[in-house]
Structures are given as structure tokens and as C-alpha cells.
Amino acid sequence: MNELNLDAAPHIRGRSSVSRTMLCVLLALLPAAIAGCVSFGRHSAMVLLFTTFTAVFTEALCCLVLRRPQTVTDCSAAVTGLILGMTLPPDIPITYAVIGSAAAIILFKQLFGGLGKTLVNPAAAGHLLLLVCFMKYMTVWRDPMTNAVTYETPLTEKGATYLDLLLGNTAGNIGEVCAVGLLLGGIFLCFTRIISPVTPLAFLGSFALLSFIGGYDVIAQLLSGGLLLAAFFMASDYSTTPLTASGKCVFGLGCGILTFLIRHFGGWPEGVIFAVIIMNLASPLIGRLTRTVPFGAVMPEKPAKKEKASKAAAEQNS
Amino acid sequence: MKRLNGIRLPLRKKTEDKPVAALPLPQYVRIPMLMHRGTPCVPTVEPDDYVTVGQVIGKPADDMAVPIHASVSGTVTAIADYTLPDGNVVPCIEIESDGNQTVSRSCRPPQLNNRADLINAAKESGCVGCSGSGYLTYQKFAASDKFTMLIVNGAESEPYLTADCRLMVETPDDVIGGIALIMKLLKIKEARIGIQTDKPAAIRLMSDAAEKQKGISVIPLPPLYPQGAEKVMIFHTCGVIVPEGKTSADCGILELNVGTCAFLYRYSQTGIPLTERVVTVAGSAVGSPANLRVPVGTPVTDLLDECSCDYDKMHELLCGGPMMGQAIANAEDAVILRQQNALLARKGREFPEPSACMRCGACMRACPLNLMPTEIDRAFEQRDLRTLKQLHTGLCMNCGSCTYVCPAHRPLAETVTRAKAAIAQD
């Protein structure tokens, strides 16, 4: 007779896996990525390929050098690389794209401990690094129709129709122009329950509300810039955002408010990346303040109240 | 009404339409002295003694036990040590069957007139929670004298298991009879029977049987694991939340398994204590899964042989369901316990190695009690007892849902159990 397996319960497992989750995210990113490549041509496709493969290669190398279990097969590095690529302008030199991608994995992912231990979204941080280092190349876009170089995106420029914004016929970063693709991907992730709809809804909702109050064109504001990509694919990142629904709501609201402030009062061309990173930094704190209330749990009385009560009782006694 | 989180499991209940069959009488039985949640019993027989069915062979040493009875008539051949699936080593009485199943003369239908009689009967009959928990039923009865509601658990939410389902389909009147008896003696006005909707026949037959009695209703529940967990069952059938540190008895609720109710009814009629039970034998290594009625203490190999188990392919033998059951180390030695509802023999399956948590929160969405397994996992890794307490780790009932859903294949339920132990030690 065979030696019997003595593992602890449960003795059956579900079929989910990290790589399956990440592959779904990659799939969800594809429509917007492909639309971007169609709009901007071969160079933008090369940018996406290079950022993705650099991320994968760097992850594998890091695991080898740091003597960690090899995690390249979980596809999380590919997701980071692809998202980073999608936030870059179509004509960015490949070298810079590669630098950004490698930095995202090394500095912002592996040095923090790898998947699940990151503090800031690696793709967002990689983008920010490139923005502050190579601002000249990070703020040049191209009109996909006329191929004319522009230093403006529809955020500042007037004239793009809603249809242009939806389909990606505007100047902008590779993966950010096609709003339809991003929405499709985001809805797919929500329906497969890979991401919670709470964060994107809070993010987009608070931003839309503020834009409305501020008297801006709400739909154009929502569809332009990196807002949709950030709301569905960065603000929903697992390890850099709070775990609970209430936490996610606070996180999304914060992102929306910050994005609005930076877009309209800040000096930067784009606000979402900053907003996401700032909220990422606040995430551990939000997480601690928004824990779940377990079923039937008896929550401890707040010590301050107790002290007050005992003080009052002591005063009464005296 | 708000529902607690639950997960959908592959049910694999292939035996739900197969009538319960009696296993041919085993040649010998080995009866461990601990087949309940509590302390071991003390053997009251010696080798070479002749015993009859229903005769007490192990008496309780304290209040945390109920007597253990001989399940076959025959001669005591040995008293040896026995290792239970949970690792406890207890004395074990081996009885060679004489094949007659002579019933002890002490087995007489009990006089049941009031609450004290019922508590006493539950004690004398060796009645324990029949769904695998092994809780002492008499203590449940004694926990309160002001029960307002009886919840009867017929959920059977674990995969494979169909013993309770067959019981409800084949003998619904025994279950209802037991419920009516308990209601009468404990003066409980209302009883609710929770049954998962994956057992439509059981719901129909139990509803029909319940109509004859006043105050008994059947509540259909969605097939979400762990529907059969006590707190979940109580909340979903009557909306009562059992708070941390309190028991269901504190809330005026008595929660029993359908098997326990049916057994008490039969005991009230025949006076034969808990000496046999129905066990679901299933799993991928079993050729013809079945529900078998067997004497307590029957060697598991007898059941596996009967169900044409492929021993060469068997890599895992479980006492209980696949979610909460315990692995048995040695198939040759193991016997059927009186609280055991299933015996699963399964082919080997390698689980993927655990990887780093990606903080997706799937475990939190799965946890019926709304705990945060991933946070407990992290806090336990850092031996942060304060945070563990803040996270209400002690509430966990170890249903295993978090481990089941974890995409990183982390053994979360096991970690939470260890965290609970660490808190208890502190």
C-alpha cells in the first residue's frame, strides 16, 4: 500500500492561480494596446514589446541574482511592463522605454520584496521616473491622423470629438487613447471578479463629480488622458491598494480628488500617475483603518472612551 | 436577508441516489476510547470478557465524555493503544465478533418525561454530534434551560457526503420524530431544518413529514460551503448572530445535526445506544462509492474492500469530508469512529507549491465570517500577536475556504489555526 498523504485540511483546492489572474489582466489590456499600435504605427508596437520583454527578463534576472524562487512564470512582470509601455508616448526612444521598464521591476518591485510586497505601483513609478528624468521625450505626442507633432494632449487642446476620444483618434500615450478598449478591458476584469469595481467607480465618480462642479466637460475629461487606464489597471493593483471595499472606496475617492486637483491646478501635463502614487503611499494606513468587521465580532471599546468613562466615574465617586 | 460569504464547491455527490446498504458484519471491531470532543473513556472490560451489543465498555472519567458501547457481540481479545487521525493516542478495545449480534439486556427504551430524562438519555446512549464534530449532545441540551429555537442542520455542504441526505430521504419520520421529542421535552416552540437546495428530494420528503408536526419548518438554503457550519446555519435559518465568546445556547438556540435527531428518536424507541452509523465511502480511488451502515469500530479496510477501492492508486485516506476531514496515516489500523460521517479514499493529487501572496483578497471574499486571512497570514509571519488579536483570529472555525480559493496556493487555514494556537499560548 502507498504511503498516505497527511496534509492538513482542506484536501481539495480551487482552480485559480496567480498566472491565470495575470493572464486575464494581460488579455484585458490587449484591446487598448492593439488600438494604440494601430493608431501610432510600428514604433509604438516596438515600445510595448520592449517594455514587456524587458520587464519579464529583468524579473527573471532579479530572481536569479536575489536567489528568490523564480516568479517570472506568474506573468506579473509582463503586466507591469505592458502597462508601463501603454503609459508612454508613441515616439519615445526605445532605450528610455527599456530603462523605465527595468527600473520599474528592479527599483519598485523586486527591491521591495517582489509580487505582493510592492509599496507603489511599479508601472506608475516607472512612468514617473521617466517623466522626471526625460521630460523632453515624455511630453511629445503625435496626432494619429495628421502625424503632426504636438506638445498638447486633448486634455489641454480643444477640438477632439467624443468619438475620437473613444476610438483613440487623438494625440496621447500609446495605451491611453482608446477609451473603448480600456472600458472593455476594465469591465471584463470586473465581471471575472479579478478586480473589484469599487475602486474604478469611486475614482471615476469622484473625478466626474468634481469636474461637473468645476464646470468642465465631464465626458471629455473622463475619456482623455490616462484616467481610464489608471482607474482600471493601476488603482486596482492588488498589493498597492487597500484590501477591503471601504478601503478601496477611500482610495478611489482620494485618487479622483487628487487627479482633479493636479489636472487643473498643477503644472504637470498629467495628474493620474501622481494621484495613484500618492494614494499608494497612503494605502497601508487606509488599510489599517478599514479592516473588516468579522461576523459576530465584539469590537473592543475605544480606550479613550473607557478612560473618560472611568475618569467621570472617579470624579463622581470623589 | 443578508447572506454570509460562501464558496461553490464541486459537489461530487455520486451516492445521493444510492440506498444505504448494510456492510456484512466485520470479524472484529476495534473501539477507541475517545470518539467525541472531550476526554477519553476508561475501559471497563478485560481481555477474554464476553460483551454484547450496547454493553458499556468504556465509562467516562469526567463530565467531558459519554460512555462507549460495544458495537458487536463477542469476546474482547485485546486492549491496546490506538492513534486517532488527530494524533491523540488512546486505549482501544478489540472485540472479536461471534456473529450473533446479541443485544445487551440493559438496552431498554428509556422513560422520557422531562428535560433531565433527555439529558440523561443523551448521555447514556453515547450520543455525539453525528456530522463529524463529535460534540457531546448532552452538554448541548444542558447548556441552557431556556431554548427558544431548535435549528436542525441538514446542510451537508461538504463535497462527496450524502449520509445525511440519505437519512432524510429514507427515514424522514425518524428525524422529525426526534425533533418533536426534543421540542416536547425541552419545551421548544419552534424548529427549523436547514437543507441545501442540492437535495430537492430531501427537502420535499422532510417538508411532507414536518407538516404533521406543529412548529417545524424546512428552510431551503443555497448550496454554498460552509452552509453547515453552526454559526452560518443559525444565521441563515433564523437570522441570529452568535457573538464572539458566546455560544448558541446563550442566544437560546439549540443546534443539532439531522443524524443526531434521528438517532435520539430511535434510541427512545429501542434503547440501543450509538453502536452503528452510516458512512459515505467515496473518493477517486473508490470503484463503487456507497453509503454503508456499519458497526462503530469497523476496520476501514472492510469498507474499502466492499466499495472496491484501488489500493495501488490510493494516496490519501480521509476521515470526514475533503474540506474539514482529517487524513488517516495508516489504512490497515484505522477504524470507523462514531462521529465519522465519511471515509474518502483518493488518488494522489499534487497541489502547486505556495507562492507569495499577491493580496488579491480572494480569501476575504470567501471567508464566511468576514475575517482577513491574508492579514492574519502576514501578522503571523511577523509573530505580531497584537494584530492577530485585533483581526479576531480566534473566530475562525477552520472551514478551509480561504485555502481553497487562494490563487497563490497558500495554506491559509493551516496558518490561521497555528495563529490561534499562538494566541492561546500567549
mmCIF file of C-alpha atoms in Angstrom, chain B residues 123-124 153 176 211 231 263 282 298 349 357 366:
data_model
loop_
_atom_site.group_PDB
_atom_site.id
_atom_site.type_symbol
_atom_site.label_atom_id
_atom_site.label_comp_id
_atom_site.label_asym_id
_atom_site.label_seq_id
_atom_site.Cartn_x
_atom_site.Cartn_y
_atom_site.Cartn_z
ATOM 1 C CA LYS B 123 -25.523 10.807 27.980
ATOM 2 C CA GLU B 124 -26.299 7.110 28.463
ATOM 3 C CA ASN B 153 -28.650 21.001 10.397
ATOM 4 C CA ILE B 176 -38.989 14.606 12.564
ATOM 5 C CA GLU B 211 -46.322 19.047 8.094
ATOM 6 C CA LYS B 231 -22.860 29.920 13.108
ATOM 7 C CA PHE B 263 -30.571 8.648 16.457
ATOM 8 C CA ALA B 282 -16.315 7.707 -1.809
ATOM 9 C CA THR B 298 -15.240 -1.495 11.916
ATOM 10 C CA ARG B 349 -3.005 14.946 -6.469
ATOM 11 C CA CYS B 357 0.604 36.395 -1.550
ATOM 12 C CA ALA B 366 -14.501 33.577 0.637
#
